[in-house]
Amino acid sequence: MEPKRDNVIDPTDEAPRWPPAPFTARDHASRMARTIRLAKQAGLDGVLASPGPDLRWLTGYEPPATTERLTLLILSTHQRPMLLVPALERGDAMATAAATGVEVVHWDDEQDPCAVAGAYLPPGGVFGVSDSTWASHVLGLQRAMPRNRYRALSACLPLLRAVKDAGELFRLTAAAAAADATYHEIVRTPFAGRREEEIAASLARLLRQFGHERVDFTIVGSGPHGADPHHEAGDRVIVPGDAVVLDFGGLMRGYGSDTSRTVTVGDPGPELERVHEIVRTAQQEAFEAVRPGVPCGHIDRVAREVIGDAGYGDRFIHRTGHGIGVSTHEPPYLVPGAEQPLEPGMCFSIEPGIYLPGRFGVRIEDIVAVTGDGGRRLNNTDHALHVVE
């Protein structure tokens, strides 16, 4: 286990000012050095990070999302960090915060970029590769360096980004507050007579209004659609008596938000009230179980036991939670049997649910940060079953 990080935020600290200061070359150099150290401990010769969360976290660099051209950060135990980019993107790569600590090398269109990358990889090495790396690029590296072996980074260094520093926790806290503000606004508007997709569009607009630069999902599951945890908002018209599951989030200043609440259009019936109270209790007890050293699977078990004891165990059909950071879903995962102990600075969702096919669903979700002696909710909207018009 990594030692406790000195710069993990404390919930009693005075809130830093917004907007946060950008991450610096020193921040990124520290992340890369830590990655190389952990790679060596894991028996790897290095890490290969391609465009996606890993590259963004390590360097601050985010190339065009639509490009098929190979971009690859090579972190090796044998050499200085090297970023391989297409020639036409060299200027942008050089302008990133991490560039001062990275050798930026480009490849031209007439070259095989995988062969260029291979020249910087020791033969016979074992490398962890970002999960977001294109299969064609991994296969190209295998052709260029057939003696090398490659492993998914999520398998060999699953907790690389799991423990957040103070700057990351500040951004996650602000993103959660923006999601809370979105919820406060959406429940003030009428639901009855509107289509799910209209509510979803309003959620997306509000997330952006409150500071998100990217919206990743806006789940609106009304009535029987609420029994599908990942329902895609459609043209169903919401009617009085419906329970509506709202689950939404995205990225703000590069860090994620994700929250769920269940509302009812008009007065709820007794069964909906009972199911909602069971989920609320499961979520609360799971939160109260959070503290350093507790296995991730224990948090899942606490929530699952509450729901199972109430007779709905087979209707809780997903994990209790997932990590969040520069992506909205990442390790650690709160799943049955997960033995990874919680550490201060880890952030994850706690989101138990009950889903009754053909009728309704209920889910309550907060992002929680592990502190030195427990947990702190980053989402703070009311857990009560809110009645909307």
Coordinates of C-alpha atoms in Angstrom, one line a residue:
M1 CA 0.0 0.0 0.0
E2 CA 1.2 3.5 -0.7
P3 CA 1.9 5.6 2.4
K4 CA -0.6 8.2 3.3
R5 CA -0.3 11.3 1.1
D6 CA 0.6 14.5 3.1
N7 CA -1.4 16.7 0.7
V8 CA -4.7 14.9 1.0
I9 CA -7.4 17.5 1.8
D10 CA -8.9 17.6 5.3
P11 CA -12.7 18.3 5.5
T12 CA -12.0 20.9 8.2
D13 CA -9.6 22.9 5.9
E14 CA -10.6 26.3 4.8
A15 CA -12.0 26.0 1.2
P16 CA -9.5 27.1 -1.5
R17 CA -10.5 29.9 -3.8
W18 CA -12.2 29.2 -7.1
P19 CA -11.1 28.8 -9.8
P20 CA -8.3 26.5 -8.7
A21 CA -4.7 27.1 -9.8
P22 CA -3.7 25.0 -12.8
F23 CA -1.7 21.9 -12.1
T24 CA 2.0 22.7 -12.7
A25 CA 5.0 21.0 -14.4
R26 CA 6.1 20.0 -10.9
D27 CA 2.7 18.3 -10.2
H28 CA 2.9 16.3 -13.5
A29 CA 6.6 15.4 -12.9
S30 CA 5.6 14.0 -9.5
R31 CA 2.8 11.9 -11.0
M32 CA 5.2 10.5 -13.7
A33 CA 7.9 9.7 -11.1
R34 CA 5.4 8.0 -8.9
T35 CA 4.0 6.0 -11.9
I36 CA 7.6 4.8 -12.8
R37 CA 8.2 3.8 -9.2
L38 CA 5.0 1.9 -8.9
A39 CA 5.6 0.3 -12.3
K40 CA 9.0 -1.0 -11.1
Q41 CA 7.4 -2.4 -8.0
A42 CA 4.8 -4.2 -10.1
G43 CA 7.6 -5.8 -12.2
L44 CA 7.0 -3.6 -15.3
D45 CA 9.7 -2.0 -17.4
G46 CA 7.4 1.0 -17.9
V47 CA 4.0 2.5 -18.7
L48 CA 2.6 3.5 -22.1
A49 CA -0.1 6.1 -21.9
S50 CA -2.2 7.0 -24.9
P51 CA -4.9 9.8 -25.3
G52 CA -7.4 9.5 -22.5
P53 CA -7.6 9.8 -18.7
D54 CA -4.1 8.5 -18.0
L55 CA -2.3 10.8 -20.5
R56 CA -4.4 13.8 -19.3
W57 CA -3.6 13.0 -15.6
L58 CA 0.1 12.4 -16.2
T59 CA 0.9 15.3 -18.5
G60 CA -2.1 17.7 -18.8
Y61 CA -2.0 17.1 -22.5
E62 CA -5.1 16.2 -24.4
P63 CA -4.7 15.8 -28.2
P64 CA -7.7 16.0 -30.6
A65 CA -10.1 13.2 -29.8
T66 CA -10.8 12.4 -33.4
T67 CA -7.3 11.6 -34.5
E68 CA -6.2 8.1 -35.5
R69 CA -2.5 9.1 -35.3
L70 CA -0.5 7.5 -32.6
T71 CA 0.3 9.6 -29.5
L72 CA 2.1 7.8 -26.8
L73 CA 3.8 8.8 -23.5
I74 CA 6.6 6.4 -22.7
L75 CA 7.5 6.2 -19.0
S76 CA 10.4 3.8 -18.6
T77 CA 12.6 2.8 -15.8
H78 CA 15.5 3.2 -18.2
Q79 CA 15.2 6.7 -19.6
R80 CA 13.7 10.2 -19.3
P81 CA 9.9 10.4 -19.9
M82 CA 9.2 10.7 -23.7
L83 CA 6.1 11.8 -25.5
L84 CA 5.7 10.7 -29.1
V85 CA 3.3 12.8 -31.2
P86 CA 2.5 13.4 -34.8
A87 CA 4.6 16.1 -36.4
L88 CA 1.6 18.4 -36.9
E89 CA 0.7 18.3 -33.1
R90 CA 4.2 18.9 -31.8
G91 CA 3.6 22.5 -31.0
D92 CA 0.5 21.8 -28.9
A93 CA 2.3 19.1 -27.0
M94 CA 5.3 21.4 -26.2
A95 CA 2.9 23.9 -24.7
T96 CA 1.6 21.6 -22.0
A97 CA 2.5 21.9 -18.3
A98 CA 4.5 18.7 -18.3
A99 CA 6.6 19.5 -21.4
T100 CA 9.5 20.9 -19.4
G101 CA 10.0 17.4 -17.9
V102 CA 9.3 15.4 -21.0
E103 CA 11.3 14.8 -24.2
V104 CA 8.8 15.5 -27.0
V105 CA 9.6 13.5 -30.1
H106 CA 7.5 13.6 -33.3
W107 CA 6.9 11.2 -36.2
D108 CA 6.2 12.1 -39.8
D109 CA 3.5 10.7 -42.0
E110 CA 5.9 8.7 -44.1
Q111 CA 7.1 6.8 -41.0
D112 CA 5.6 3.9 -39.1
P113 CA 4.9 5.5 -35.7
C114 CA 4.9 2.1 -33.9
A115 CA 8.4 1.5 -35.2
V116 CA 9.5 4.9 -34.0
A117 CA 8.0 4.2 -30.6
G118 CA 9.7 0.8 -30.6
A119 CA 13.1 2.4 -30.8
Y120 CA 12.5 3.9 -27.3
L121 CA 11.4 0.6 -25.7
P122 CA 13.9 -1.9 -24.4
P123 CA 13.5 -5.3 -26.1
G124 CA 12.0 -8.0 -24.0
G125 CA 10.3 -5.5 -21.7
V126 CA 6.9 -5.7 -20.0
F127 CA 4.8 -2.6 -20.3
G128 CA 1.5 -1.5 -18.8
V129 CA -0.7 0.1 -21.5
S130 CA -3.6 2.5 -21.0
D131 CA -6.9 0.8 -21.4
S132 CA -7.9 3.6 -23.8
T133 CA -5.1 2.6 -26.3
W134 CA -6.5 1.6 -29.7
A135 CA -6.1 -2.1 -30.5
S136 CA -4.5 -1.3 -33.8
H137 CA -1.8 0.6 -32.0
V138 CA -1.1 -2.2 -29.5
L139 CA -0.9 -4.7 -32.4
G140 CA 1.4 -2.3 -34.2
L141 CA 3.7 -2.2 -31.2
Q142 CA 3.7 -5.9 -31.0
R143 CA 4.7 -6.1 -34.7
A144 CA 7.5 -3.6 -34.2
M145 CA 8.8 -5.1 -31.0
P146 CA 7.7 -8.8 -31.0
R147 CA 9.7 -9.7 -27.9
N148 CA 7.9 -7.1 -25.7
R149 CA 4.8 -7.9 -23.7
Y150 CA 1.9 -5.6 -22.9
R151 CA -0.6 -5.6 -20.0
A152 CA -3.7 -3.5 -19.4
L153 CA -2.8 -0.8 -17.0
S154 CA -6.1 -1.4 -15.1
A155 CA -4.9 -4.9 -14.3
C156 CA -1.3 -4.1 -13.3
L157 CA -1.7 -0.6 -11.7
P158 CA -5.4 -0.4 -11.0
L159 CA -5.1 2.3 -8.3
L160 CA -2.6 4.5 -10.1
R161 CA -5.0 7.5 -10.0
A162 CA -7.2 6.4 -7.0
V163 CA -5.7 8.5 -4.2
K164 CA -6.5 12.2 -4.9
D165 CA -4.3 15.1 -3.8
A166 CA -5.7 18.4 -2.4
G167 CA -6.1 20.0 -5.8
E168 CA -8.0 17.0 -7.2
L169 CA -10.3 16.8 -4.2
F170 CA -11.0 20.5 -4.5
R171 CA -12.1 20.1 -8.1
L172 CA -14.2 17.0 -7.3
T173 CA -15.9 18.9 -4.5
A174 CA -16.7 21.8 -6.8
A175 CA -18.0 19.5 -9.5
A176 CA -20.3 17.8 -6.9
A177 CA -21.6 21.2 -5.7
A178 CA -22.4 22.1 -9.3
A179 CA -24.3 18.8 -9.7
D180 CA -26.2 19.6 -6.5
A181 CA -27.1 23.0 -7.8
T182 CA -28.4 21.3 -11.0
Y183 CA -30.6 19.0 -8.9
H184 CA -32.0 22.0 -6.9
E185 CA -33.0 23.7 -10.1
I186 CA -34.5 20.7 -11.9
V187 CA -36.9 19.8 -9.1
R188 CA -38.3 23.3 -9.2
T189 CA -39.6 22.7 -12.7
P190 CA -42.7 20.7 -13.7
F191 CA -42.2 17.1 -14.8
A192 CA -45.8 16.0 -15.6
G193 CA -46.6 16.2 -19.3
R194 CA -42.9 16.5 -20.4
R195 CA -40.9 13.8 -22.2
E196 CA -37.9 12.2 -20.5
E197 CA -35.6 13.6 -23.1
E198 CA -36.8 17.2 -22.3
I199 CA -35.8 16.7 -18.6
A200 CA -32.5 15.2 -19.8
A201 CA -31.8 18.2 -22.0
S202 CA -32.6 20.5 -19.0
L203 CA -30.1 18.6 -16.8
A204 CA -27.4 19.0 -19.5
R205 CA -28.1 22.7 -19.8
L206 CA -28.0 23.2 -16.1
L207 CA -24.7 21.3 -15.6
R208 CA -23.1 23.5 -18.2
Q209 CA -24.7 26.6 -16.6
F210 CA -23.1 25.7 -13.3
G211 CA -19.6 25.2 -14.7
H212 CA -19.3 21.8 -16.4
E213 CA -17.4 21.8 -19.7
R214 CA -18.6 18.3 -20.6
V215 CA -21.8 16.3 -19.8
D216 CA -21.3 12.6 -19.8
F217 CA -24.8 11.3 -19.0
T218 CA -28.3 12.4 -18.1
I219 CA -30.3 9.4 -17.2
V220 CA -34.0 10.1 -16.7
G221 CA -36.0 6.9 -16.0
S222 CA -39.6 7.5 -15.5
G223 CA -42.2 5.0 -14.3
P224 CA -41.3 1.5 -15.6
H225 CA -38.2 2.9 -17.3
G226 CA -36.7 3.6 -13.8
A227 CA -36.2 -0.2 -13.4
D228 CA -33.5 0.0 -16.0
P229 CA -30.4 1.5 -14.2
H230 CA -28.9 2.8 -17.5
H231 CA -32.1 3.8 -19.2
E232 CA -31.5 6.1 -22.2
A233 CA -33.9 9.1 -21.9
G234 CA -36.6 8.8 -24.6
D235 CA -39.9 10.2 -25.7
R236 CA -42.0 8.7 -22.9
V237 CA -44.3 11.3 -21.4
I238 CA -44.0 11.6 -17.6
V239 CA -47.4 11.3 -15.9
P240 CA -48.7 11.8 -12.3
G241 CA -47.8 8.9 -10.1
D242 CA -44.5 8.2 -11.8
A243 CA -41.3 7.7 -9.8
V244 CA -38.4 9.3 -11.8
V245 CA -34.8 8.3 -11.4
L246 CA -32.4 11.1 -12.2
D247 CA -28.7 10.2 -12.6
F248 CA -26.4 12.8 -14.2
G249 CA -22.8 14.0 -14.3
G250 CA -19.8 15.1 -16.3
L251 CA -16.5 16.9 -16.1
M252 CA -15.8 20.3 -14.5
R253 CA -12.3 21.7 -14.7
G254 CA -11.3 18.2 -15.8
Y255 CA -12.8 16.3 -12.8
G256 CA -16.0 14.3 -12.6
S257 CA -19.4 14.6 -11.0
D258 CA -22.0 11.9 -10.6
T259 CA -25.2 11.9 -8.5
S260 CA -28.6 10.2 -8.4
R261 CA -31.8 11.0 -6.8
T262 CA -35.4 9.6 -7.2
V263 CA -38.4 11.9 -7.3
T264 CA -42.1 11.3 -7.6
V265 CA -44.6 13.2 -9.6
G266 CA -47.4 13.8 -7.1
D267 CA -47.9 11.8 -3.9
P268 CA -46.1 8.5 -3.8
G269 CA -47.9 5.3 -3.0
P270 CA -46.9 3.3 0.2
E271 CA -44.7 0.8 -1.7
L272 CA -42.6 3.5 -3.4
E273 CA -42.2 5.2 0.0
R274 CA -41.1 1.9 1.6
V275 CA -38.7 1.0 -1.2
H276 CA -37.2 4.5 -1.2
E277 CA -36.7 4.3 2.6
I278 CA -34.9 1.0 2.2
V279 CA -32.5 2.4 -0.4
R280 CA -32.0 5.6 1.7
T281 CA -31.1 3.4 4.7
A282 CA -28.7 1.2 2.6
Q283 CA -27.0 4.3 1.3
Q284 CA -26.6 5.8 4.7
E285 CA -25.3 2.7 6.4
A286 CA -22.8 2.1 3.6
F287 CA -21.6 5.7 4.0
E288 CA -21.2 5.3 7.7
A289 CA -19.0 2.2 7.1
V290 CA -16.4 4.2 5.2
R291 CA -13.1 4.6 6.9
P292 CA -9.4 3.9 6.1
G293 CA -8.4 0.2 6.0
V294 CA -11.9 -1.1 5.3
P295 CA -12.1 -3.3 2.2
C296 CA -14.0 -1.9 -0.8
G297 CA -16.2 -5.0 -0.8
H298 CA -17.3 -4.4 2.8
I299 CA -19.1 -1.1 1.7
D300 CA -20.9 -3.1 -1.0
R301 CA -21.8 -5.8 1.6
V302 CA -23.3 -3.3 4.0
A303 CA -25.6 -1.8 1.4
R304 CA -26.5 -5.2 0.0
E305 CA -27.4 -6.6 3.4
V306 CA -29.8 -3.8 4.1
I307 CA -31.6 -4.4 0.8
G308 CA -31.5 -8.2 1.1
D309 CA -32.9 -8.2 4.7
A310 CA -35.8 -6.1 3.4
G311 CA -36.6 -8.8 0.8
Y312 CA -35.3 -7.0 -2.3
G313 CA -31.8 -8.6 -2.6
D314 CA -32.4 -9.9 -6.1
R315 CA -33.5 -6.4 -7.3
F316 CA -30.2 -4.8 -6.4
I317 CA -28.5 -5.6 -9.7
H318 CA -25.3 -3.6 -9.9
R319 CA -22.2 -2.7 -7.9
T320 CA -22.5 -0.3 -5.0
G321 CA -20.0 2.2 -6.3
H322 CA -17.1 3.2 -8.6
G323 CA -14.2 5.6 -8.3
I324 CA -14.3 9.0 -9.9
G325 CA -11.6 11.5 -10.9
V326 CA -10.4 12.6 -14.3
S327 CA -13.0 10.1 -15.6
T328 CA -16.5 9.6 -14.2
H329 CA -15.9 5.8 -13.8
E330 CA -12.5 4.5 -12.6
P331 CA -11.1 2.4 -9.8
P332 CA -11.7 1.7 -7.0
Y333 CA -14.9 -0.3 -7.5
L334 CA -17.2 -1.2 -4.6
V335 CA -18.1 -4.8 -5.6
P336 CA -18.7 -8.0 -3.8
G337 CA -15.4 -9.6 -2.6
A338 CA -13.2 -6.6 -3.4
E339 CA -10.3 -6.7 -0.9
Q340 CA -8.6 -3.4 -1.7
P341 CA -8.5 -1.4 1.5
L342 CA -9.8 2.2 1.5
E343 CA -7.2 5.0 1.8
P344 CA -7.5 8.6 2.6
G345 CA -8.0 10.6 -0.6
M346 CA -9.9 7.9 -2.4
C347 CA -13.2 9.1 -4.0
F348 CA -16.1 7.0 -5.1
S349 CA -19.8 6.8 -5.5
I350 CA -22.2 5.0 -3.1
E351 CA -25.3 4.3 -5.1
P352 CA -27.5 1.4 -4.0
G353 CA -30.8 0.8 -5.8
I354 CA -33.9 -1.3 -6.1
Y355 CA -35.4 -2.0 -9.5
L356 CA -38.9 -3.6 -10.0
P357 CA -39.3 -4.5 -13.7
G358 CA -42.4 -3.0 -15.3
R359 CA -43.1 -0.7 -12.3
F360 CA -40.4 1.6 -11.0
G361 CA -36.8 2.0 -9.7
V362 CA -35.1 3.8 -6.9
R363 CA -31.5 4.9 -6.7
I364 CA -29.7 7.3 -4.3
E365 CA -26.1 8.3 -5.1
D366 CA -23.4 10.5 -3.6
I367 CA -19.7 10.9 -4.2
V368 CA -17.8 10.2 -1.0
A369 CA -14.2 11.0 -0.2
V370 CA -12.2 8.9 2.4
T371 CA -10.8 11.1 5.2
G372 CA -8.3 10.2 7.9
D373 CA -11.0 8.7 10.1
G374 CA -14.1 8.2 8.0
G375 CA -15.8 9.6 5.0
R376 CA -17.1 12.9 3.7
R377 CA -20.0 13.4 1.3
L378 CA -19.2 15.6 -1.7
N379 CA -22.9 15.7 -2.6
N380 CA -25.2 17.2 -0.1
T381 CA -28.8 17.4 -1.5
D382 CA -31.6 16.0 0.5
H383 CA -32.1 12.2 0.4
A384 CA -35.8 12.4 1.0
L385 CA -38.3 11.3 -1.7
H386 CA -38.9 14.7 -3.3
V387 CA -42.3 15.4 -4.8
V388 CA -42.4 17.4 -8.1
E389 CA -45.3 18.7 -10.0

